[in-house]
Coordinates of C-alpha atoms (C1' of nucleotides) in Angstrom, one line a residue:
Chain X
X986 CA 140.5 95.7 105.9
X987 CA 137.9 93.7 103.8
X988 CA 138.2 90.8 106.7
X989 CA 138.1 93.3 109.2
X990 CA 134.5 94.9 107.9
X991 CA 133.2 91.6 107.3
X992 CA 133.6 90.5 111.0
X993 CA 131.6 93.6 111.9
X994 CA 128.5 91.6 111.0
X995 CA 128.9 87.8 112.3
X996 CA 131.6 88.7 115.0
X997 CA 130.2 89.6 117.5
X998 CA 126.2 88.3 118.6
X999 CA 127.9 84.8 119.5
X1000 CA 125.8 83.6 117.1
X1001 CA 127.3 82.0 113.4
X1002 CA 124.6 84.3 111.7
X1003 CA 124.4 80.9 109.0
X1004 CA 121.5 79.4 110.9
X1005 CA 119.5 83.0 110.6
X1006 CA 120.1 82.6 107.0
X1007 CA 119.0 79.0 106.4
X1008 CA 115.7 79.8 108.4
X1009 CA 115.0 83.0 106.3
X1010 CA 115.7 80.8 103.0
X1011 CA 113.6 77.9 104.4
X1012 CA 110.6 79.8 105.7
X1013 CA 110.2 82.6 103.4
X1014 CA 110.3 81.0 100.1
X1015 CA 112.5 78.4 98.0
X1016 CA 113.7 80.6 96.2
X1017 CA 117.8 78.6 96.6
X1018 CA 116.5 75.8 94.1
X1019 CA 116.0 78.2 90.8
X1020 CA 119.5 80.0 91.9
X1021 CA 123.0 79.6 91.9
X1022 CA 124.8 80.7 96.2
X1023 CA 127.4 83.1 95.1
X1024 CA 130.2 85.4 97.1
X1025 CA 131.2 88.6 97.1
X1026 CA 134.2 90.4 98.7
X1027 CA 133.3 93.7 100.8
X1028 CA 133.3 96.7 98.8
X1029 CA 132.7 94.5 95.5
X1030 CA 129.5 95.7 93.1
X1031 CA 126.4 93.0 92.3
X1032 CA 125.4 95.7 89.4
X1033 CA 125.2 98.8 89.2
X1034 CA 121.9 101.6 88.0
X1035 CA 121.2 101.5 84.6
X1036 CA 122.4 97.7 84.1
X1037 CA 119.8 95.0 82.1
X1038 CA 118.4 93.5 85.3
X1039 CA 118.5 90.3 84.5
X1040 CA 119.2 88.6 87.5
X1041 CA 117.5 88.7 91.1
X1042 CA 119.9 88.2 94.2
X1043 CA 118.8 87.0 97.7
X1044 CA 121.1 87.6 100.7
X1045 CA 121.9 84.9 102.5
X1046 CA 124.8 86.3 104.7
X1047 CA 126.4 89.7 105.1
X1048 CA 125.2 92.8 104.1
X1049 CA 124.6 95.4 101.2
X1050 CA 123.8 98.5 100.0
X1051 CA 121.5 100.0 97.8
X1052 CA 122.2 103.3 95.9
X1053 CA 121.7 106.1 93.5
X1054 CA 124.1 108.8 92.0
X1055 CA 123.5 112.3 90.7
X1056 CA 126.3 113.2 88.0
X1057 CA 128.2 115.2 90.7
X1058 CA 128.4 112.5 92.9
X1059 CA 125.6 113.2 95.7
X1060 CA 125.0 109.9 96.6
X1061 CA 121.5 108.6 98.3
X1062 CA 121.6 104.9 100.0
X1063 CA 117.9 103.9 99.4
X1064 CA 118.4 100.8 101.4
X1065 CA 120.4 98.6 103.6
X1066 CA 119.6 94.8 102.6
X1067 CA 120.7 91.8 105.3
X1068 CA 120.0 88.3 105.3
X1069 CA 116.8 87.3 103.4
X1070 CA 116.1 90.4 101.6
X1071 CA 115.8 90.7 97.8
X1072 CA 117.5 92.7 95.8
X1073 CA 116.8 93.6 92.0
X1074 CA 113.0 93.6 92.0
X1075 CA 111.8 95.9 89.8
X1076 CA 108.9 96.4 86.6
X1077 CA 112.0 98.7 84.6
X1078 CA 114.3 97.2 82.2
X1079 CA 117.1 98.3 84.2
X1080 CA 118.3 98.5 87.9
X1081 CA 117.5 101.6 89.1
X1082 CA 120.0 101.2 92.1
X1083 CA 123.7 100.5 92.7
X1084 CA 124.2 97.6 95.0
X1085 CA 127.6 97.2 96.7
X1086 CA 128.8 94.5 99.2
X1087 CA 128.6 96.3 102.6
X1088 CA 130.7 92.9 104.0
X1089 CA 131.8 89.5 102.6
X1090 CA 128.8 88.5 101.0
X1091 CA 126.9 85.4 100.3
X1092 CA 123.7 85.8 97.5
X1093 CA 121.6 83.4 95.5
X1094 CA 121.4 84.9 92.4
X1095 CA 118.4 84.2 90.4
X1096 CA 117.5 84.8 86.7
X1097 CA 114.6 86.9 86.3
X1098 CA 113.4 85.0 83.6
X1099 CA 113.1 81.9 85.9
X1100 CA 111.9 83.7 88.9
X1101 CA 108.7 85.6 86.1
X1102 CA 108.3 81.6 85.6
X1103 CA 108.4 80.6 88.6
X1104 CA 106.0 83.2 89.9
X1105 CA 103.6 82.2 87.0
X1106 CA 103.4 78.6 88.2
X1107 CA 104.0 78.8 91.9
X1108 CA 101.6 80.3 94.5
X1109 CA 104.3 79.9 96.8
X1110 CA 107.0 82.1 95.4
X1111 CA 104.2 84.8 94.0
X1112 CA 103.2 85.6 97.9
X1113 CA 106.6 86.1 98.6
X1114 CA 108.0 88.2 95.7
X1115 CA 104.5 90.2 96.5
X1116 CA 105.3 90.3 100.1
X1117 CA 109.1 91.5 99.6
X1118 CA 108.5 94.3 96.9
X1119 CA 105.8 95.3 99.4
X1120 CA 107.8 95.3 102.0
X1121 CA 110.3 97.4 100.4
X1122 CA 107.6 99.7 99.2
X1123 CA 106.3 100.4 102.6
X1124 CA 110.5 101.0 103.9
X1125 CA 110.8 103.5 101.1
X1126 CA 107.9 105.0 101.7
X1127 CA 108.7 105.2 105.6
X1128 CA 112.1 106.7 104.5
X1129 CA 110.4 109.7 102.6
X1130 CA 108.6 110.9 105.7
X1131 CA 112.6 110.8 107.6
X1132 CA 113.8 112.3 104.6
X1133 CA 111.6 115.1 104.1
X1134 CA 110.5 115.7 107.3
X1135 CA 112.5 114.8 110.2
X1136 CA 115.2 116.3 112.2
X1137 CA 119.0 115.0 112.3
X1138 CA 118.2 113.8 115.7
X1139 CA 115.0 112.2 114.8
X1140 CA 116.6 110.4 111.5
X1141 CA 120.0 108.7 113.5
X1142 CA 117.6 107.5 116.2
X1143 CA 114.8 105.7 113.3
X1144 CA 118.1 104.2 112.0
X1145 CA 119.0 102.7 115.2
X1146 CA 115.4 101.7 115.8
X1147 CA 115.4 100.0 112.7
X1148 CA 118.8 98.4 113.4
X1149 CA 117.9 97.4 116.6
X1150 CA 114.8 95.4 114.8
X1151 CA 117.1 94.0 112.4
X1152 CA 119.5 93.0 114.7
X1153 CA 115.8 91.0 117.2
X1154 CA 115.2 89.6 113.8
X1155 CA 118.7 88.3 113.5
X1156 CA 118.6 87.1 117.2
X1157 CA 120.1 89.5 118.9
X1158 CA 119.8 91.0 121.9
X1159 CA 118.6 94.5 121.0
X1160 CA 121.1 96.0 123.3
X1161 CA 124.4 95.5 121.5
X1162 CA 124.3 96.4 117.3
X1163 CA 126.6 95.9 115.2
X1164 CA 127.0 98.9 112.1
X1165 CA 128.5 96.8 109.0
X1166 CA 128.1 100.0 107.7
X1167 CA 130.6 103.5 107.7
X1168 CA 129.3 106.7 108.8
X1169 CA 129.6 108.4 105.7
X1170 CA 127.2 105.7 104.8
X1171 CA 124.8 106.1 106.7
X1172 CA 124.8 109.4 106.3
X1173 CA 124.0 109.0 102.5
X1174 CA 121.3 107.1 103.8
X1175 CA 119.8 109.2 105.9
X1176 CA 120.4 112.6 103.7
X1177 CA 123.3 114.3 105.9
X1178 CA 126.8 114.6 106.1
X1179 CA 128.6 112.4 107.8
X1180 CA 129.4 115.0 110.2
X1181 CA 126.5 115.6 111.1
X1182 CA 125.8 111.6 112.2
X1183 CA 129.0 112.4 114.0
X1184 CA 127.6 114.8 116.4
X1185 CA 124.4 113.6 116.6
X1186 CA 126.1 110.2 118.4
X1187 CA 128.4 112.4 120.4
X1188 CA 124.8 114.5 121.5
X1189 CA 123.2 110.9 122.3
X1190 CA 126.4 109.1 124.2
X1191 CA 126.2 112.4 126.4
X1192 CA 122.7 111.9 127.3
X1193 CA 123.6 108.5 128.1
X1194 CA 121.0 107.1 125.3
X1195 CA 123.8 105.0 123.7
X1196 CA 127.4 103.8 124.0
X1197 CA 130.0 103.3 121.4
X1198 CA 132.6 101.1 122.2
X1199 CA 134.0 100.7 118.8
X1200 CA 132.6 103.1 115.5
X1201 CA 130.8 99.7 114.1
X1202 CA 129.1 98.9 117.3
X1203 CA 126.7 100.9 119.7
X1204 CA 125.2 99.8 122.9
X1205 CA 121.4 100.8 123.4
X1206 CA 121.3 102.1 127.1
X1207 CA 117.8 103.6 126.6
X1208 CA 115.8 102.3 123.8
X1209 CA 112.4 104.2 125.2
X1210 CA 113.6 107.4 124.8
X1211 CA 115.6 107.0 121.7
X1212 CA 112.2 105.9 120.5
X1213 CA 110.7 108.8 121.4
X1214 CA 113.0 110.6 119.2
X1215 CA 112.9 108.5 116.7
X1216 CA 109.4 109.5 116.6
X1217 CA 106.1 108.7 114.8
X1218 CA 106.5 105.1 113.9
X1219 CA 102.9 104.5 112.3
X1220 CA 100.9 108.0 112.8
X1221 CA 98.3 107.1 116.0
X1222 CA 94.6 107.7 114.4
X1223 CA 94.2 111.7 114.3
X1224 CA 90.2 111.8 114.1
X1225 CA 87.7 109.7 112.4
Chain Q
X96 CA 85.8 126.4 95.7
X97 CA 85.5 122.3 95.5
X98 CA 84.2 123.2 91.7
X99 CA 87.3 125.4 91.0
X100 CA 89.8 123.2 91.8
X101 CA 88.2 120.5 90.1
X102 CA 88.3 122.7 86.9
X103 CA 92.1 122.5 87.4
X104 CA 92.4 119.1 86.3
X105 CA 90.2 118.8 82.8
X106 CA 89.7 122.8 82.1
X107 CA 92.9 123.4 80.1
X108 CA 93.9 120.8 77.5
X109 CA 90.5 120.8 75.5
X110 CA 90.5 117.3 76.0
X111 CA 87.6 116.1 78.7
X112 CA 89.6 113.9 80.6
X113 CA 87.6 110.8 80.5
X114 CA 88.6 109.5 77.1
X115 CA 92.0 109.3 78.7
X116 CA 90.8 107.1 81.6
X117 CA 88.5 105.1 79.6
X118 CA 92.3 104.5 77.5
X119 CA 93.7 103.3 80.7
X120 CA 91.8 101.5 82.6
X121 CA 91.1 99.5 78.7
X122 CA 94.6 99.2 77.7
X123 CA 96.5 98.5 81.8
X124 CA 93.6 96.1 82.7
X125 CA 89.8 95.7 83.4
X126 CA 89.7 96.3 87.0
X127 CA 86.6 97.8 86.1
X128 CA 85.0 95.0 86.1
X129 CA 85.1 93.8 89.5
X130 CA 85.1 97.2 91.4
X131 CA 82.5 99.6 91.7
X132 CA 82.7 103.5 90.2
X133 CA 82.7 106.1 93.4
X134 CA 82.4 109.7 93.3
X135 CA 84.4 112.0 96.0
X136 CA 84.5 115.5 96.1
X137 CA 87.9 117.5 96.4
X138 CA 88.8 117.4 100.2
X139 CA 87.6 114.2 100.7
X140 CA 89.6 111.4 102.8
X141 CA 89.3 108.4 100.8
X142 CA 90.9 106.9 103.7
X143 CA 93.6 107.2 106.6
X144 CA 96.7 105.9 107.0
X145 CA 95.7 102.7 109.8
X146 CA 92.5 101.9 108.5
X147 CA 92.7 98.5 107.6
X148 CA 93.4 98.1 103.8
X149 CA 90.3 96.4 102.4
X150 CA 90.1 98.3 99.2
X151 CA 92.2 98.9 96.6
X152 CA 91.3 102.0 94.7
X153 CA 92.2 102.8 90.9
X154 CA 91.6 106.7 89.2
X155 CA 89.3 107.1 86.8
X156 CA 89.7 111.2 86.9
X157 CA 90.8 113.7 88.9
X158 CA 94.1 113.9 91.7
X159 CA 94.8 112.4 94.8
X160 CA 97.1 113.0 97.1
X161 CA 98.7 110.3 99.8
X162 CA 100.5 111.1 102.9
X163 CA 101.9 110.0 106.0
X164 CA 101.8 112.4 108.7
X165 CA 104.2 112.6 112.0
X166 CA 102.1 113.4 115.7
X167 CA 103.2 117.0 115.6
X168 CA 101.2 117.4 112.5
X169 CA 104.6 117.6 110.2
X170 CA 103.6 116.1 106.7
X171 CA 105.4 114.0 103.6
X172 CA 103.2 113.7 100.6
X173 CA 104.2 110.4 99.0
X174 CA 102.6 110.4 95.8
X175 CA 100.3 112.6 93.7
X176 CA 98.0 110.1 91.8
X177 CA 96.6 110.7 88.1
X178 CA 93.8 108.6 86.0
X179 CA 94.9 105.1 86.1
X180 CA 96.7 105.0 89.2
X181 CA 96.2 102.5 92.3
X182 CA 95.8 103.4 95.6
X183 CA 96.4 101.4 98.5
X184 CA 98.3 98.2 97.1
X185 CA 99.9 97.3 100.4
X186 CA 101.5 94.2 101.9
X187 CA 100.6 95.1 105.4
X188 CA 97.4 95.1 107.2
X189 CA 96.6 98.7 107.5
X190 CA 97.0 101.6 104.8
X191 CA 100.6 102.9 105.3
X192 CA 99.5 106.5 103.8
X193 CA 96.1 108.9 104.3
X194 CA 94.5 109.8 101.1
X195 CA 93.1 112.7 100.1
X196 CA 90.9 113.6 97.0
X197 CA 92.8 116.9 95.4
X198 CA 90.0 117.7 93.4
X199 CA 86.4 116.0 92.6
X200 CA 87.4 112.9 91.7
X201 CA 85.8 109.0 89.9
X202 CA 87.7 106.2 91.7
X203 CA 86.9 102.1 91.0
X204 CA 86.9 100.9 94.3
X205 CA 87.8 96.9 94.4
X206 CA 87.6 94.5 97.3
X207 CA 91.1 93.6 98.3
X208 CA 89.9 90.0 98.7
X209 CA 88.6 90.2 95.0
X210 CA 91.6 91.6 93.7
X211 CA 93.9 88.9 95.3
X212 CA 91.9 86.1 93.6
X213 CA 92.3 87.4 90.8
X214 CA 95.5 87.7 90.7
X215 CA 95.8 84.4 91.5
X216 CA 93.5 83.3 88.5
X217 CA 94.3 86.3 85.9
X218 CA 97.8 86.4 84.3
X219 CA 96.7 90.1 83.1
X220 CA 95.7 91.4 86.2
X221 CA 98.4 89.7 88.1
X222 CA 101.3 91.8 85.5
X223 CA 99.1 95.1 86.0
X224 CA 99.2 94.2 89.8
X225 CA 102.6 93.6 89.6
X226 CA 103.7 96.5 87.1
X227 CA 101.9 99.5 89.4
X228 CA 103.4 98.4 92.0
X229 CA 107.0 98.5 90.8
X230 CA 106.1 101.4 89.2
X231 CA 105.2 103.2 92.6
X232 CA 108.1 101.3 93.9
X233 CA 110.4 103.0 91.3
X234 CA 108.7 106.7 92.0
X235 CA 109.3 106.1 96.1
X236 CA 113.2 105.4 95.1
X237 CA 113.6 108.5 92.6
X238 CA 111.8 110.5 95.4
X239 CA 114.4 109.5 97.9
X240 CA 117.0 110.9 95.9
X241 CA 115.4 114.2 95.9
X242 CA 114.1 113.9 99.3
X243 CA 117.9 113.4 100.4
X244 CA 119.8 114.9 98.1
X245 CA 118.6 117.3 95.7
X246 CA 118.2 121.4 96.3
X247 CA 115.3 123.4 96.7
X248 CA 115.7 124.4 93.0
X249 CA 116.7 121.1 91.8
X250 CA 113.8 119.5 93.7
X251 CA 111.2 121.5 92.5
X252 CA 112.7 121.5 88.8
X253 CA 112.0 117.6 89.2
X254 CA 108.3 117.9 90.0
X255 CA 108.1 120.5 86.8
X256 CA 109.3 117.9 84.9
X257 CA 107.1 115.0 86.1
X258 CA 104.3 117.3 85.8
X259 CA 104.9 118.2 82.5
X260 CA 105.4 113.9 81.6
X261 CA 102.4 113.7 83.6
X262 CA 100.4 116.5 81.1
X263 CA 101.8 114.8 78.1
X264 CA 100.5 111.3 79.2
X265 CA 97.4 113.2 79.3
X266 CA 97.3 114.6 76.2
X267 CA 98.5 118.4 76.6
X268 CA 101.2 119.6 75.0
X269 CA 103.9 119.8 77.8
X270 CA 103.7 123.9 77.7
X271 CA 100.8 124.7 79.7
X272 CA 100.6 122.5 83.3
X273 CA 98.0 122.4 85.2
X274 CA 98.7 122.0 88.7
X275 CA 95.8 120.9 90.9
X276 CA 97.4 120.7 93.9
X277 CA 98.2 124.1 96.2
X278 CA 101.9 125.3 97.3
X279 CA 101.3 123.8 100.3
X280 CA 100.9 120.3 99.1
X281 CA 104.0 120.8 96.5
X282 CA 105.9 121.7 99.8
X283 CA 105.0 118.5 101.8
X284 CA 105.9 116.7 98.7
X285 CA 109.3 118.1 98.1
X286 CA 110.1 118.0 101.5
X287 CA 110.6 122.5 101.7
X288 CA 107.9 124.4 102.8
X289 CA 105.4 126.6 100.9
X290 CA 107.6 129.9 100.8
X291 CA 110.8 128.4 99.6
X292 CA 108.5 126.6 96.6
X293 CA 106.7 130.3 96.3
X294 CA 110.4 131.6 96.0
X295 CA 112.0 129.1 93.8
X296 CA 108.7 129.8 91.6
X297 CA 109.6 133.9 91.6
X298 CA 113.4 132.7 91.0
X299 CA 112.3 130.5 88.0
X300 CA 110.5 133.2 86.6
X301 CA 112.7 135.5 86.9
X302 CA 114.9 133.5 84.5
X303 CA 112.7 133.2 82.4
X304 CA 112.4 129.4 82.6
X305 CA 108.2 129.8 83.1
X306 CA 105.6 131.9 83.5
X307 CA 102.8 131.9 85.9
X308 CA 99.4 132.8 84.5
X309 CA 97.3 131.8 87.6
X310 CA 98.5 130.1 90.6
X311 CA 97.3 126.9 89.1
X312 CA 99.0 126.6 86.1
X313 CA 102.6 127.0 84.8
X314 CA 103.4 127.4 81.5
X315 CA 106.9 125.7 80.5
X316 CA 108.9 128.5 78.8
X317 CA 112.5 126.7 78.5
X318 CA 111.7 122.6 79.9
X319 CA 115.6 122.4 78.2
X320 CA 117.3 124.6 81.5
X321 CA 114.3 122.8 83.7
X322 CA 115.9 119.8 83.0
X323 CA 119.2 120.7 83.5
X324 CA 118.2 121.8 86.6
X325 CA 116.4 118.8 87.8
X326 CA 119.4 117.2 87.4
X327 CA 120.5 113.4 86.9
X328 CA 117.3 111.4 85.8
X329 CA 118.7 107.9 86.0
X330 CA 122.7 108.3 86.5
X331 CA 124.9 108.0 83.5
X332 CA 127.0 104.9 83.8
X333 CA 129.7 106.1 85.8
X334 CA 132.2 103.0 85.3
X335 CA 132.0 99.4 84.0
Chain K
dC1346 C1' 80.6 142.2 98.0
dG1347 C1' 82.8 140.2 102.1
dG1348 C1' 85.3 136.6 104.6
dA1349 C1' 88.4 133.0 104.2
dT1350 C1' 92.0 130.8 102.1
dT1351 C1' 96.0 130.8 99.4
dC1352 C1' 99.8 133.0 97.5
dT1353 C1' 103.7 136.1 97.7
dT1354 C1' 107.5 138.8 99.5
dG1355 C1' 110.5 140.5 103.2
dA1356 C1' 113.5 140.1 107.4
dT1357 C1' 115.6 137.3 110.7
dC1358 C1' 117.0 133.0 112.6
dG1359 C1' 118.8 128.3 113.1
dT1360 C1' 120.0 123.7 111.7
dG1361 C1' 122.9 121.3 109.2
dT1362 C1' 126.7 122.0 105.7
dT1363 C1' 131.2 123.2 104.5
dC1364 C1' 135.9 123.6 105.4
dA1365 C1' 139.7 122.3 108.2
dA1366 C1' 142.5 119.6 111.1
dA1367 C1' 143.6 116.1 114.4
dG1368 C1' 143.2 111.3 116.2
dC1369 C1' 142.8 106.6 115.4
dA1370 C1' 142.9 101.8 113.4
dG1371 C1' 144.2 98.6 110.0
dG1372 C1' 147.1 96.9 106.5
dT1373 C1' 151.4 97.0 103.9
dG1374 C1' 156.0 97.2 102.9
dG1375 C1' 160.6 97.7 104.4
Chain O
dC1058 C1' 158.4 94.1 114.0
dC1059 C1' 157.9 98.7 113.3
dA1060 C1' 157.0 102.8 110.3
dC1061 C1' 154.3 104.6 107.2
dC1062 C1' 150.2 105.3 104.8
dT1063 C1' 145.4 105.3 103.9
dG1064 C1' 140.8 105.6 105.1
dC1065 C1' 137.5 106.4 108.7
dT1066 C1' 136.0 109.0 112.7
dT1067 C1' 135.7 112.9 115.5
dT1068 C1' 135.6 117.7 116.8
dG1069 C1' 135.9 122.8 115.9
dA1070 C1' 134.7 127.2 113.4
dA1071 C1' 132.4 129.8 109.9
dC1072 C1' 128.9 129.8 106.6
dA1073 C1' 124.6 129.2 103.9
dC1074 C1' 120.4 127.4 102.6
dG1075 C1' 116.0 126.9 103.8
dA1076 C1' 112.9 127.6 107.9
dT1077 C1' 110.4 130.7 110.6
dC1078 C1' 107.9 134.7 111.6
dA1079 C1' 105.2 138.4 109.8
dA1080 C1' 102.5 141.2 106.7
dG1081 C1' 100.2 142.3 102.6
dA1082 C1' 98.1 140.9 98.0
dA1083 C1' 95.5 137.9 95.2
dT1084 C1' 92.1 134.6 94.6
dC1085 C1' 88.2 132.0 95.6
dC1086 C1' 83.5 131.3 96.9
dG1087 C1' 79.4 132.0 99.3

DNA sequence: CGGATTCTTGATCGTGTTCAAAGCAGGTGG
DNA sequence: CCACCTGCTTTGAACACGATCAAGAATCCG
């Protein structure tokens, strides 16, 4: 099953997926030299909320996910992270997320203490740690507008938007995705039940906006109009 | 009405408000220095989401308020910013959030250009650069949780208890809050609109929990059930 | 004091949840 | 190799929470 889930995310694009990850590790920053590559089996934990976050990890290949709990067990994915994304960048003491292994897994894994060193010295590493805590910045705060004000249609198709860029980025097509992720999953990411994402797909495959030929792959058949749903990427200027 | 709201804010705790930010802006850094002091009046767009980010802002006194809005005029309030505060740290090119002045407010405004040297010369500013922004990093993550998880109760339980951290950072006594900001604004925060937040109120105080002198202030009759209700701050380590 | 805005409460409605069950695929053990 | 079992996905039916629509009260401010 753990093979299985893990193929979700380098099976199928034709592409090895390893050469994405070198460029990202190459272009973005060095970040390899001050870490160690580790693996990780699908469903495995890097550390969970509330650990000392000692340690930064980079993706280089597969996929996680990001999470928080409430005592009862409501769970809220904050974030999906694929290759070249940090995780573990934070000012607290402790993580304030879970991260799990989505698939098989590949991370650098950084010490903090090196990286605070590192970004002390190097201009290099500074602009990117800068850019990627911005980055995730601006996706959270993207997420709280889908969270608190957007419909279940509206949220499923921003996901799929924001697959489909991931999937550009990772040189795909844009027309075939893969999901390394369950519904219930994304469901916890975008706030409903995983019912819900259920019948939102079944409502787009009958309007023909997408296919699903297997659950952890959907075919884009009209990206313009599940863009429309998907709704106000960047608000167009309302007045001066 | 501009002068009333801006009573809100420095009225109640006795304390004027400014000996707070002089505090802050002292003890987090001297931003001060290479910004200039600007006066807005409550209302006011500081600026909107698009423009291109060549300021960095930092509160001296008063509340802002920074949203993203969606074409049909549907609104998320991201954050609700206090003395000290920064507005506008961004990796990308244009603001990703409008801001509004909540009530008369005294902002530092610094040259985006300025403050990026100096981060690059000035080990201080570079940590307080560094620390806001994982700090508004860390609200945008506990905010998800709420956004997608929480119950109209629980969610507005939350923002009584970050109001009431916010009063004590201030200097009140964490009994008597002052909330600047109208229902309305709490709504498109919280993600409910402004009759569920009127009826959670008239639920809360008909427990007993507070008490409502005027629509702009709450006084915190038992923060013990608040908390309860607000629910799972940072999750209890569920396993090892 | 008068007009506008904000706040509050009530009644009804609808979206998404909850509860339930069936279908399916993968992995394991006999 | 097949049967079973587990976990994931899908669909259906009923329900509930919060939204919407509406009206009146309170507050603010000129």
């Amino acid at each position: 099953m753990r093979q299985a889930i893990a193929e979700y995310g380098a099976g199928s694009g034709g592409v090895p997926g390893w050469s994405r990850a070198a460029e990202v590790s190459a272009a973005a920053n060095a970040l390899t030299a001050i870490g160690t590559v580790m693996r990780r089996t699908a469903k495995d934990t890097l550390f969970w909320e509330g650990d000392a976050a000692d340690h930064i990890y980079q993706v280089i290949h597969g996929a996680a996910c990001l999470y928080k709990l409430l005592p009862d067990g409501r769970r809220q994915v904050a974030r999906f992270c694929h290759a070249g994304d940090l995780i573990g960048l934070t000012a607290g003491e402790g993580y304030p997320y879970t991260a799990d292994a989505l698939t098989d897994l590949s991370v650098v894994r950084i010490r903090r203490a090196d990286l605070d060193a590192r970004v002390e010295t190097d201009r290099e590493t500074r602009r990117a740690v800068l850019h990627a805590i911005g980055e995730e910045l601006s996706l959270a705060q993207e997420q709280l507008l889908l969270l608190g004000r957007k419909s279940a249609a509206e949220r499923v198709a921003s996901f799929f938007r924001a697959m489909i860029e991931q999937s550009l980025r990772d040189g795909g097509d844009g027309r075939s995705v893969s999901l390394p992720m369950t519904r219930v999953d994304i469901a916890d990411y975008l706030g409903l039940t995983h019912e819900t994402v259920c019948r939102v797909l079944a409502s787009f495959r009958a309007q023909g906006l997408i296919a699903t030929p297997d659950p952890h792959r959907i075919l884009i058949c009209n990206p313009e109009a599940l863009g429309e749903i998907a709704g106000g990427d960047t608000q167009e200027r309302l007045c001066a």
